[in-house]
Amino acid sequence: MDKDTPEITPFRTSERMEDAKLPFWRKRRYHVVVMIFLGFIFLYTLRVNLSVAVVAMTQTRNVTLEDGTVVEEQGFDWNSKQQGLILSAYFYGSITTHLLGGYLGTRFGGHLVFGISVVVCSVMDLLMPVLAKSHLALFVAARIIQGIFGGISFPSVMAIWSKWAPVYERSSMGNVTYTGIYIGGIIALLLSGVLAVKWGWESIFYFFGSLSFLWYIVWIFVVKASPEVDPFITDAEKRYILSSLGDSKKGKDIVHPWKDIFTSAPVWAIIVADLTAMWGTFTLLTQLPMFLSDTLHFDMDTTGIMSSIPYIALVCMLFVAGFLADWIQVKGYLRTGQIRRYFTGIPYLLQMVFMFLTAYTTNPTLCVVFITIGTAVGAFPWSGYVVSGLDIAPSHVSVITGFCGTLSTLAGIISPTLMGFIVTDKTREQWQIVFYISAGIYLFGAIFSLIFISGKLQPWAKIDQEKLALKKLEALSDEKN
């Protein structure tokens, strides 16, 4: 028996049955899921499009002059270290705001913070072409600003889930929305190369920036702070969600036990797991186009297509992993703590293996296959450590996520920068070092996750649950009187 059994406030079966009678398209929590899903798509197209754009911006091409002379022309003469700086600039900004995003999401509402995050990033993308042509420093500054506002997005979504996600739907609802992260990456990788070839690299920023801005206009009219204030939600769904949630207190009433959070082993397990996942993600998502171009010599169109294949596989696995985790939990085959640990540690071990295989193979097809499988199994930790914060401390999940995001963002800063110093001659041997480092990080993350990740409500988080239960009893007593 797993000792990490979560202590969750029980909710009545009748309320769950009443909610089940509603058609899925009338359930407001699913409207929220769709909008967050789309928001992540657009947010990550804005983050990832630069990975392809920088290749187009720095590539050398032959240009025929009016007199028939053919000369080589390069848009921007940025060396590998400058390109590494550009790719890591986003994370210099985001590392400063993850924790702030958690606080703001709890204090003012995750729906407000998430919307602002996307719209500011979209405006910066629209300005990118002008800033790039003006000065490298301005271009990098725009990416840092995108990082600052992008950094508050994920913690703010956790604040939304603390209001909208029923206990037994957390993995599936979360995974559906998180697929938007990778679908956004896929779309950016697939379309950016095509846009650059047909209309120039500037069109990449104009296209994705405009679509993201339009999403924000819809967001502010559709998504509300919580079921209590949503004018369109049915009474049955509202009762089900509110009875299911372990904590529905207003953010302004929550006092975060900072010392307990910072010294909690389960919290640090989430941090290590997140740092591991983000290192692998950033290594591939931001550097894969360069790797394919440098070692396999793919052209611009092919690079974008091949870079997207691993993430198409990942998206498919995210749907499977989320529903599998919820099904296993409902059936009682594994307890919550076991699901969180196994769904995190075991995939990391597999990703370590495929990182080594990628480093050693010289066959282009096998290389893409290994990267694809290694990336796809990364879907399972989204039902592991990512939702563990909701299990161990639902009242404080947004600030925990922000704290974790702050430290894991170091991966986004160090990984591209390190690549810039290692891959100076663009040789396979230099790229192998990059993959060896990633494999070692996956091994450490797997061991730490399997030991310390928990699914049990922590003692320092029980206080909020007890206060909430007392508050509900007082409210029921007042109604009877």
Short mmCIF file of C-alpha atoms in Angstrom, two decimals:
data_model
loop_
_atom_site.label_atom_id
_atom_site.label_comp_id
_atom_site.label_asym_id
_atom_site.label_seq_id
_atom_site.Cartn_x
_atom_site.Cartn_y
_atom_site.Cartn_z
CA MET A 1 0.00 0.00 0.00
CA ASP A 2 1.28 3.42 -0.91
CA LYS A 3 1.61 5.79 2.03
CA ASP A 4 1.10 8.77 -0.24
CA THR A 5 -2.67 8.47 -0.24
CA PRO A 6 -4.06 11.95 -0.88
CA GLU A 7 -6.34 13.42 1.74
CA ILE A 8 -8.98 15.14 -0.37
CA THR A 9 -12.25 16.53 0.89
CA PRO A 10 -14.89 14.02 -0.29
CA PHE A 11 -17.78 15.15 -2.45
CA ARG A 12 -21.19 13.63 -2.88
CA THR A 13 -21.74 11.06 -5.63
CA SER A 14 -25.16 12.58 -6.40
CA GLU A 15 -23.57 15.87 -7.45
CA ARG A 16 -21.18 14.02 -9.73
CA MET A 17 -24.09 12.10 -11.27
CA GLU A 18 -26.08 15.29 -11.86
CA ASP A 19 -23.11 16.82 -13.62
CA ALA A 20 -22.68 13.67 -15.73
CA LYS A 21 -26.20 14.17 -17.15
CA LEU A 22 -25.17 17.44 -18.76
CA PRO A 23 -23.95 17.33 -22.39
CA PHE A 24 -20.22 17.98 -22.51
CA TRP A 25 -20.63 21.05 -24.70
CA ARG A 26 -22.65 22.80 -21.96
CA LYS A 27 -20.01 22.33 -19.29
CA ARG A 28 -18.24 25.60 -18.68
CA ARG A 29 -15.09 23.98 -17.34
CA TYR A 30 -14.56 22.47 -20.78
CA HIS A 31 -14.95 25.90 -22.37
CA VAL A 32 -12.16 27.02 -20.05
CA VAL A 33 -10.11 23.99 -21.13
CA VAL A 34 -10.51 24.88 -24.81
CA MET A 35 -9.55 28.52 -24.30
CA ILE A 36 -6.46 27.67 -22.23
CA PHE A 37 -5.55 25.05 -24.83
CA LEU A 38 -5.72 27.68 -27.59
CA GLY A 39 -3.90 30.19 -25.39
CA PHE A 40 -0.99 27.80 -24.92
CA ILE A 41 -0.92 27.16 -28.67
CA PHE A 42 -0.52 30.84 -29.44
CA LEU A 43 1.84 31.52 -26.55
CA TYR A 44 4.20 28.77 -27.68
CA THR A 45 4.08 29.72 -31.35
CA LEU A 46 5.39 33.08 -30.15
CA ARG A 47 8.11 31.36 -28.14
CA VAL A 48 9.20 28.73 -30.69
CA ASN A 49 8.92 30.60 -34.00
CA LEU A 50 12.28 32.28 -33.37
CA SER A 51 14.02 28.88 -33.45
CA VAL A 52 13.25 28.64 -37.17
CA ALA A 53 13.28 32.38 -37.83
CA VAL A 54 16.86 32.74 -36.59
CA VAL A 55 17.98 30.10 -39.12
CA ALA A 56 16.27 32.03 -41.92
CA MET A 57 17.60 35.35 -40.63
CA THR A 58 21.23 34.16 -40.60
CA GLN A 59 21.38 31.82 -43.60
CA THR A 60 23.49 32.72 -46.62
CA ARG A 61 21.73 32.68 -49.99
CA ASN A 62 22.69 33.49 -53.56
CA VAL A 63 21.27 36.70 -54.99
CA THR A 64 21.44 37.68 -58.67
CA LEU A 65 22.13 41.37 -59.28
CA GLU A 66 20.74 43.39 -62.21
CA ASP A 67 23.96 42.91 -64.18
CA GLY A 68 23.71 39.13 -63.79
CA THR A 69 26.35 38.85 -61.10
CA VAL A 70 25.60 36.24 -58.41
CA VAL A 71 26.64 37.22 -54.90
CA GLU A 72 26.13 35.70 -51.47
CA GLU A 73 23.87 37.61 -49.09
CA GLN A 74 23.28 37.10 -45.38
CA GLY A 75 20.50 38.86 -43.47
CA PHE A 76 22.21 39.00 -40.07
CA ASP A 77 25.83 38.08 -39.40
CA TRP A 78 25.25 36.55 -35.96
CA ASN A 79 27.78 33.99 -34.73
CA SER A 80 26.86 30.90 -32.66
CA LYS A 81 27.31 32.70 -29.34
CA GLN A 82 25.05 35.56 -30.43
CA GLN A 83 22.45 33.07 -31.63
CA GLY A 84 22.68 31.27 -28.30
CA LEU A 85 22.07 34.61 -26.56
CA ILE A 86 19.03 35.29 -28.74
CA LEU A 87 17.54 31.85 -28.07
CA SER A 88 18.11 32.11 -24.32
CA ALA A 89 16.95 35.74 -23.97
CA TYR A 90 13.35 34.68 -23.42
CA PHE A 91 14.38 32.78 -20.30
CA TYR A 92 16.35 35.69 -18.87
CA GLY A 93 12.98 37.39 -18.68
CA SER A 94 10.83 34.48 -17.57
CA ILE A 95 13.07 33.49 -14.66
CA THR A 96 12.14 36.76 -12.95
CA THR A 97 8.36 36.31 -13.06
CA HIS A 98 7.39 32.67 -12.46
CA LEU A 99 6.99 33.18 -8.73
CA LEU A 100 5.32 36.54 -9.32
CA GLY A 101 2.88 34.85 -11.69
CA GLY A 102 1.88 32.43 -8.97
CA TYR A 103 1.24 35.26 -6.51
CA LEU A 104 -0.65 37.39 -9.02
CA GLY A 105 -2.74 34.42 -10.14
CA THR A 106 -3.75 33.72 -6.54
CA ARG A 107 -4.33 37.38 -5.67
CA PHE A 108 -6.10 38.74 -8.75
CA GLY A 109 -7.25 35.68 -10.66
CA GLY A 110 -5.41 33.37 -13.02
CA HIS A 111 -7.73 34.28 -15.91
CA LEU A 112 -6.59 37.92 -15.85
CA VAL A 113 -2.89 37.07 -15.56
CA PHE A 114 -2.92 34.43 -18.30
CA GLY A 115 -4.68 36.75 -20.76
CA ILE A 116 -2.22 39.57 -20.14
CA SER A 117 0.66 37.16 -20.60
CA VAL A 118 -0.43 36.17 -24.10
CA VAL A 119 -1.42 39.63 -25.35
CA VAL A 120 1.85 41.31 -24.33
CA CYS A 121 3.86 38.52 -25.98
CA SER A 122 1.81 38.97 -29.16
CA VAL A 123 2.53 42.70 -29.28
CA MET A 124 6.25 42.07 -28.86
CA ASP A 125 6.17 39.57 -31.73
CA LEU A 126 4.59 42.15 -34.01
CA LEU A 127 7.46 44.53 -33.20
CA MET A 128 10.24 41.95 -33.73
CA PRO A 129 11.05 42.69 -37.41
CA VAL A 130 11.51 46.42 -36.81
CA LEU A 131 13.60 45.85 -33.67
CA ALA A 132 15.82 43.22 -35.32
CA LYS A 133 16.67 45.58 -38.15
CA SER A 134 17.36 48.40 -35.72
CA HIS A 135 19.81 46.75 -33.34
CA LEU A 136 20.58 43.33 -31.86
CA ALA A 137 20.18 44.72 -28.34
CA LEU A 138 16.61 45.85 -29.06
CA PHE A 139 15.77 42.48 -30.56
CA VAL A 140 17.11 40.68 -27.49
CA ALA A 141 15.26 43.13 -25.21
CA ALA A 142 11.96 42.30 -26.93
CA ARG A 143 12.57 38.61 -26.31
CA ILE A 144 13.33 39.33 -22.64
CA ILE A 145 10.02 41.21 -22.35
CA GLN A 146 8.26 38.24 -23.93
CA GLY A 147 9.92 36.06 -21.32
CA ILE A 148 8.86 38.35 -18.47
CA PHE A 149 5.19 38.08 -19.43
CA GLY A 150 5.43 34.51 -20.67
CA GLY A 151 6.82 33.49 -17.30
CA ILE A 152 3.59 34.34 -15.49
CA SER A 153 1.47 32.14 -17.78
CA PHE A 154 1.94 28.64 -16.39
CA PRO A 155 1.57 29.53 -12.67
CA SER A 156 -1.56 31.53 -13.51
CA VAL A 157 -3.09 28.49 -15.19
CA MET A 158 -2.54 26.51 -12.00
CA ALA A 159 -4.53 29.21 -10.22
CA ILE A 160 -7.32 28.70 -12.77
CA TRP A 161 -7.28 24.93 -12.18
CA SER A 162 -7.52 25.45 -8.42
CA LYS A 163 -10.93 27.02 -9.14
CA TRP A 164 -12.17 24.97 -12.10
CA ALA A 165 -10.67 21.44 -12.09
CA PRO A 166 -12.51 18.68 -10.16
CA VAL A 167 -10.26 16.23 -8.32
CA TYR A 168 -10.72 13.26 -10.64
CA GLU A 169 -10.38 15.31 -13.81
CA ARG A 170 -7.13 17.10 -13.01
CA SER A 171 -4.84 14.91 -15.10
CA SER A 172 -7.08 14.76 -18.16
CA MET A 173 -8.09 18.44 -18.13
CA GLY A 174 -4.51 19.49 -17.52
CA ASN A 175 -3.08 17.27 -20.23
CA VAL A 176 -5.59 18.43 -22.82
CA THR A 177 -4.59 22.04 -22.25
CA TYR A 178 -0.88 21.25 -22.03
CA THR A 179 -1.03 19.67 -25.47
CA GLY A 180 -1.44 23.24 -26.66
CA ILE A 181 2.16 23.87 -25.65
CA TYR A 182 3.43 21.26 -28.06
CA ILE A 183 0.85 21.87 -30.76
CA GLY A 184 1.99 25.48 -30.67
CA GLY A 185 5.55 24.28 -31.12
CA ILE A 186 4.51 22.01 -33.98
CA ILE A 187 2.61 24.79 -35.75
CA ALA A 188 5.51 27.19 -35.33
CA LEU A 189 8.03 24.67 -36.66
CA LEU A 190 5.84 23.61 -39.58
CA LEU A 191 4.68 27.03 -40.73
CA SER A 192 7.69 29.21 -39.91
CA GLY A 193 9.86 27.61 -42.58
CA VAL A 194 7.09 27.91 -45.18
CA LEU A 195 6.38 31.52 -44.26
CA ALA A 196 10.08 32.40 -44.43
CA VAL A 197 10.49 30.86 -47.89
CA LYS A 198 7.35 32.41 -49.39
CA TRP A 199 7.13 35.83 -47.74
CA GLY A 200 10.40 36.34 -45.85
CA TRP A 201 11.30 35.84 -42.21
CA GLU A 202 9.36 38.96 -41.17
CA SER A 203 6.07 37.24 -41.97
CA ILE A 204 6.73 34.69 -39.22
CA PHE A 205 6.37 37.32 -36.52
CA TYR A 206 3.48 39.19 -38.14
CA PHE A 207 1.45 36.02 -38.67
CA PHE A 208 1.71 34.53 -35.18
CA GLY A 209 1.55 37.89 -33.41
CA SER A 210 -1.76 38.79 -35.11
CA LEU A 211 -3.46 35.46 -34.36
CA SER A 212 -2.45 35.64 -30.68
CA PHE A 213 -3.91 39.11 -30.33
CA LEU A 214 -7.24 37.94 -31.77
CA TRP A 215 -7.31 35.07 -29.24
CA TYR A 216 -7.04 37.57 -26.38
CA ILE A 217 -10.14 39.45 -27.53
CA VAL A 218 -12.15 36.21 -27.33
CA TRP A 219 -10.58 35.21 -24.00
CA ILE A 220 -11.71 38.29 -22.07
CA PHE A 221 -15.34 37.60 -22.99
CA VAL A 222 -15.40 33.83 -22.45
CA VAL A 223 -13.35 32.92 -19.35
CA LYS A 224 -14.37 33.96 -15.83
CA ALA A 225 -12.48 33.78 -12.55
CA SER A 226 -14.38 30.85 -10.99
CA PRO A 227 -17.66 28.91 -11.16
CA GLU A 228 -19.14 31.19 -8.50
CA VAL A 229 -19.00 34.26 -10.74
CA ASP A 230 -19.65 32.61 -14.11
CA PRO A 231 -23.11 33.72 -15.33
CA PHE A 232 -23.36 30.89 -17.88
CA ILE A 233 -22.61 27.85 -15.72
CA THR A 234 -25.40 25.43 -14.73
CA ASP A 235 -26.22 24.90 -11.06
CA ALA A 236 -25.43 21.19 -11.37
CA GLU A 237 -21.92 21.78 -12.69
CA LYS A 238 -21.27 24.53 -10.15
CA ARG A 239 -22.27 22.27 -7.22
CA TYR A 240 -20.12 19.44 -8.56
CA ILE A 241 -16.99 21.56 -9.00
CA LEU A 242 -17.29 23.38 -5.67
CA SER A 243 -17.95 20.18 -3.70
CA SER A 244 -15.06 18.43 -5.43
CA LEU A 245 -12.38 21.05 -4.89
CA GLY A 246 -10.20 20.64 -1.85
CA ASP A 247 -9.96 24.40 -1.37
CA SER A 248 -12.08 27.18 -2.83
CA LYS A 249 -10.90 30.05 -0.68
CA LYS A 250 -10.39 33.45 -2.15
CA GLY A 251 -6.77 34.18 -2.96
CA LYS A 252 -6.67 37.22 -0.73
CA ASP A 253 -7.47 35.02 2.34
CA ILE A 254 -4.61 32.60 1.73
CA VAL A 255 -1.40 33.00 3.76
CA HIS A 256 1.42 31.07 2.11
CA PRO A 257 3.76 29.21 4.54
CA TRP A 258 6.94 30.14 2.70
CA LYS A 259 9.36 28.33 5.01
CA ASP A 260 7.37 25.10 4.76
CA ILE A 261 7.15 25.40 0.99
CA PHE A 262 10.86 26.07 0.51
CA THR A 263 11.90 23.20 2.82
CA SER A 264 9.41 20.60 1.59
CA ALA A 265 10.94 17.50 -0.06
CA PRO A 266 7.85 16.93 -2.29
CA VAL A 267 8.11 20.53 -3.51
CA TRP A 268 11.79 20.10 -4.32
CA ALA A 269 10.93 16.87 -6.11
CA ILE A 270 8.61 18.88 -8.38
CA ILE A 271 11.40 21.41 -8.91
CA VAL A 272 13.97 18.77 -9.89
CA ALA A 273 11.47 16.99 -12.14
CA ASP A 274 10.52 20.27 -13.82
CA LEU A 275 14.15 21.26 -14.29
CA THR A 276 14.82 17.86 -15.89
CA ALA A 277 11.84 18.09 -18.24
CA MET A 278 12.57 21.67 -19.23
CA TRP A 279 16.24 20.93 -19.97
CA GLY A 280 15.25 18.19 -22.41
CA THR A 281 12.45 20.29 -23.90
CA PHE A 282 14.55 23.39 -24.38
CA THR A 283 17.45 21.38 -25.77
CA LEU A 284 15.22 19.95 -28.50
CA LEU A 285 12.59 22.64 -28.99
CA THR A 286 15.03 25.53 -29.36
CA GLN A 287 18.01 23.69 -30.84
CA LEU A 288 16.56 20.83 -32.90
CA PRO A 289 16.25 22.91 -36.10
CA MET A 290 19.93 23.83 -35.80
CA PHE A 291 20.92 20.21 -35.08
CA LEU A 292 19.06 18.91 -38.14
CA SER A 293 20.54 21.65 -40.32
CA ASP A 294 24.11 21.23 -39.02
CA THR A 295 24.38 17.44 -38.93
CA LEU A 296 21.81 16.14 -41.42
CA HIS A 297 21.99 19.15 -43.76
CA PHE A 298 18.22 19.50 -44.20
CA ASP A 299 16.99 22.56 -46.09
CA MET A 300 14.67 25.15 -44.52
CA ASP A 301 11.35 23.46 -45.41
CA THR A 302 12.55 19.99 -44.40
CA THR A 303 14.06 21.25 -41.14
CA GLY A 304 10.71 22.65 -40.00
CA ILE A 305 8.82 19.49 -40.92
CA MET A 306 11.31 17.08 -39.34
CA SER A 307 11.55 19.20 -36.19
CA SER A 308 7.78 18.99 -35.74
CA ILE A 309 7.49 15.17 -35.96
CA PRO A 310 8.61 14.47 -32.34
CA TYR A 311 6.04 16.92 -31.01
CA ILE A 312 3.22 15.47 -33.08
CA ALA A 313 3.97 12.14 -31.38
CA LEU A 314 4.13 13.89 -28.00
CA VAL A 315 0.71 15.48 -28.47
CA CYS A 316 -0.84 12.11 -29.25
CA MET A 317 0.74 10.60 -26.12
CA LEU A 318 -0.43 13.48 -23.93
CA PHE A 319 -4.06 12.56 -24.53
CA VAL A 320 -3.28 8.91 -23.76
CA ALA A 321 -1.23 9.66 -20.63
CA GLY A 322 -3.78 12.02 -19.08
CA PHE A 323 -6.78 9.74 -19.43
CA LEU A 324 -4.69 6.69 -18.45
CA ALA A 325 -3.59 8.38 -15.20
CA ASP A 326 -7.17 9.33 -14.27
CA TRP A 327 -8.47 5.86 -15.17
CA ILE A 328 -5.81 4.09 -13.09
CA GLN A 329 -6.60 6.37 -10.14
CA VAL A 330 -10.38 5.90 -10.36
CA LYS A 331 -10.00 2.11 -10.68
CA GLY A 332 -7.65 2.02 -7.70
CA TYR A 333 -4.86 0.14 -9.51
CA LEU A 334 -2.31 2.68 -8.28
CA ARG A 335 -2.55 5.31 -5.61
CA THR A 336 -2.01 8.97 -6.41
CA GLY A 337 1.57 9.07 -5.13
CA GLN A 338 2.52 6.02 -7.18
CA ILE A 339 1.03 7.50 -10.33
CA ARG A 340 2.89 10.77 -9.84
CA ARG A 341 6.23 9.00 -9.22
CA TYR A 342 6.04 6.29 -11.87
CA PHE A 343 4.66 8.61 -14.55
CA THR A 344 7.66 10.88 -13.95
CA GLY A 345 10.69 8.73 -13.13
CA ILE A 346 10.26 5.87 -15.60
CA PRO A 347 9.81 8.12 -18.68
CA TYR A 348 12.95 10.05 -17.68
CA LEU A 349 14.94 6.80 -17.72
CA LEU A 350 13.62 6.04 -21.20
CA GLN A 351 14.46 9.56 -22.39
CA MET A 352 18.00 9.12 -21.10
CA VAL A 353 18.36 5.98 -23.23
CA PHE A 354 17.06 7.67 -26.38
CA MET A 355 19.32 10.68 -25.84
CA PHE A 356 22.32 8.33 -25.91
CA LEU A 357 21.01 6.56 -29.01
CA THR A 358 20.52 9.90 -30.77
CA ALA A 359 24.07 10.92 -29.94
CA TYR A 360 25.56 7.72 -31.37
CA THR A 361 23.52 7.11 -34.52
CA THR A 362 24.66 8.51 -37.86
CA ASN A 363 21.57 7.35 -39.78
CA PRO A 364 19.20 10.32 -40.40
CA THR A 365 16.06 8.17 -40.23
CA LEU A 366 17.06 6.43 -37.00
CA CYS A 367 18.09 9.77 -35.52
CA VAL A 368 14.61 11.21 -36.08
CA VAL A 369 12.99 7.99 -34.79
CA PHE A 370 15.01 8.07 -31.55
CA ILE A 371 14.28 11.75 -30.99
CA THR A 372 10.58 11.14 -31.69
CA ILE A 373 10.23 8.24 -29.23
CA GLY A 374 12.27 10.04 -26.58
CA THR A 375 10.13 13.13 -26.93
CA ALA A 376 6.82 11.21 -26.97
CA VAL A 377 7.37 9.48 -23.63
CA GLY A 378 7.81 12.95 -22.16
CA ALA A 379 4.00 13.12 -22.18
CA PHE A 380 3.69 10.98 -19.05
CA PRO A 381 5.34 13.39 -16.56
CA TRP A 382 2.54 15.85 -17.32
CA SER A 383 0.32 13.45 -15.36
CA GLY A 384 3.09 12.99 -12.81
CA TYR A 385 4.99 15.85 -11.21
CA VAL A 386 3.09 18.61 -13.05
CA VAL A 387 -0.17 18.01 -11.18
CA SER A 388 1.52 16.88 -7.97
CA GLY A 389 1.26 20.41 -6.61
CA LEU A 390 -2.53 20.14 -6.67
CA ASP A 391 -2.25 16.97 -4.59
CA ILE A 392 0.18 18.16 -1.94
CA ALA A 393 -1.05 21.75 -1.45
CA PRO A 394 -4.07 22.89 -3.52
CA SER A 395 -4.23 26.27 -1.75
CA HIS A 396 -0.65 27.09 -2.65
CA VAL A 397 -0.25 25.38 -6.02
CA SER A 398 0.16 28.55 -8.06
CA VAL A 399 3.04 29.88 -5.96
CA ILE A 400 4.65 26.42 -5.85
CA THR A 401 4.43 26.28 -9.63
CA GLY A 402 5.90 29.77 -9.83
CA PHE A 403 8.77 28.82 -7.53
CA CYS A 404 9.45 25.69 -9.57
CA GLY A 405 9.23 27.59 -12.84
CA THR A 406 11.72 30.18 -11.61
CA LEU A 407 14.39 27.57 -10.96
CA SER A 408 13.59 25.34 -13.95
CA THR A 409 13.92 28.34 -16.25
CA LEU A 410 17.64 28.11 -15.59
CA ALA A 411 17.51 25.24 -18.09
CA GLY A 412 16.24 27.60 -20.75
CA ILE A 413 19.08 30.02 -20.03
CA ILE A 414 21.93 27.54 -19.63
CA SER A 415 21.04 25.03 -22.37
CA PRO A 416 21.12 27.37 -25.43
CA THR A 417 24.07 29.32 -24.02
CA LEU A 418 26.03 26.13 -23.38
CA MET A 419 25.18 24.94 -26.89
CA GLY A 420 26.57 28.19 -28.29
CA PHE A 421 29.93 27.55 -26.60
CA ILE A 422 30.07 23.83 -27.43
CA VAL A 423 28.80 23.75 -31.03
CA THR A 424 31.22 26.27 -32.50
CA ASP A 425 32.12 24.26 -35.61
CA LYS A 426 28.70 22.58 -36.05
CA THR A 427 30.18 19.06 -36.03
CA ARG A 428 28.40 15.87 -34.96
CA GLU A 429 30.97 15.32 -32.20
CA GLN A 430 30.13 18.69 -30.68
CA TRP A 431 26.40 17.97 -30.84
CA GLN A 432 27.03 14.60 -29.13
CA ILE A 433 28.31 16.44 -26.07
CA VAL A 434 25.02 18.36 -25.92
CA PHE A 435 23.05 15.09 -25.91
CA TYR A 436 25.36 13.45 -23.34
CA ILE A 437 24.70 16.31 -20.92
CA SER A 438 20.94 15.98 -21.41
CA ALA A 439 21.09 12.21 -20.80
CA GLY A 440 22.90 12.72 -17.50
CA ILE A 441 20.31 15.24 -16.34
CA TYR A 442 17.49 12.81 -17.20
CA LEU A 443 19.16 10.10 -15.08
CA PHE A 444 19.45 12.36 -12.05
CA GLY A 445 15.87 13.58 -12.45
CA ALA A 446 14.54 10.03 -12.68
CA ILE A 447 16.22 8.90 -9.46
CA PHE A 448 15.17 11.99 -7.50
CA SER A 449 11.57 11.77 -8.75
CA LEU A 450 11.13 8.10 -7.91
CA ILE A 451 12.27 8.76 -4.35
CA PHE A 452 10.67 12.07 -3.36
CA ILE A 453 7.57 12.87 -5.46
CA SER A 454 4.42 12.63 -3.33
CA GLY A 455 0.66 12.53 -3.83
CA LYS A 456 -0.20 13.23 -0.18
CA LEU A 457 -1.68 16.44 1.16
CA GLN A 458 1.14 18.00 3.19
CA PRO A 459 0.68 18.84 6.90
CA TRP A 460 1.37 22.54 6.31
CA ALA A 461 -1.38 22.59 3.66
CA LYS A 462 -3.99 20.81 5.82
CA ILE A 463 -4.62 23.99 7.77
CA ASP A 464 -6.41 25.56 4.80
CA GLN A 465 -8.49 22.41 4.31
CA GLU A 466 -9.54 22.36 7.95
CA LYS A 467 -10.48 26.04 7.89
CA LEU A 468 -12.49 25.49 4.71
CA ALA A 469 -14.35 22.51 6.23
CA LEU A 470 -15.18 24.56 9.32
CA LYS A 471 -16.35 27.43 7.14
CA LYS A 472 -18.69 25.11 5.20
CA LEU A 473 -20.12 23.64 8.42
CA GLU A 474 -20.79 27.13 9.73
CA ALA A 475 -22.50 28.06 6.48
CA LEU A 476 -24.73 24.94 6.62
CA SER A 477 -25.57 25.68 10.24
CA ASP A 478 -26.56 29.24 9.35
CA GLU A 479 -28.80 27.97 6.55
CA LYS A 480 -30.62 25.58 8.92
CA ASN A 481 -31.12 28.31 11.48
#
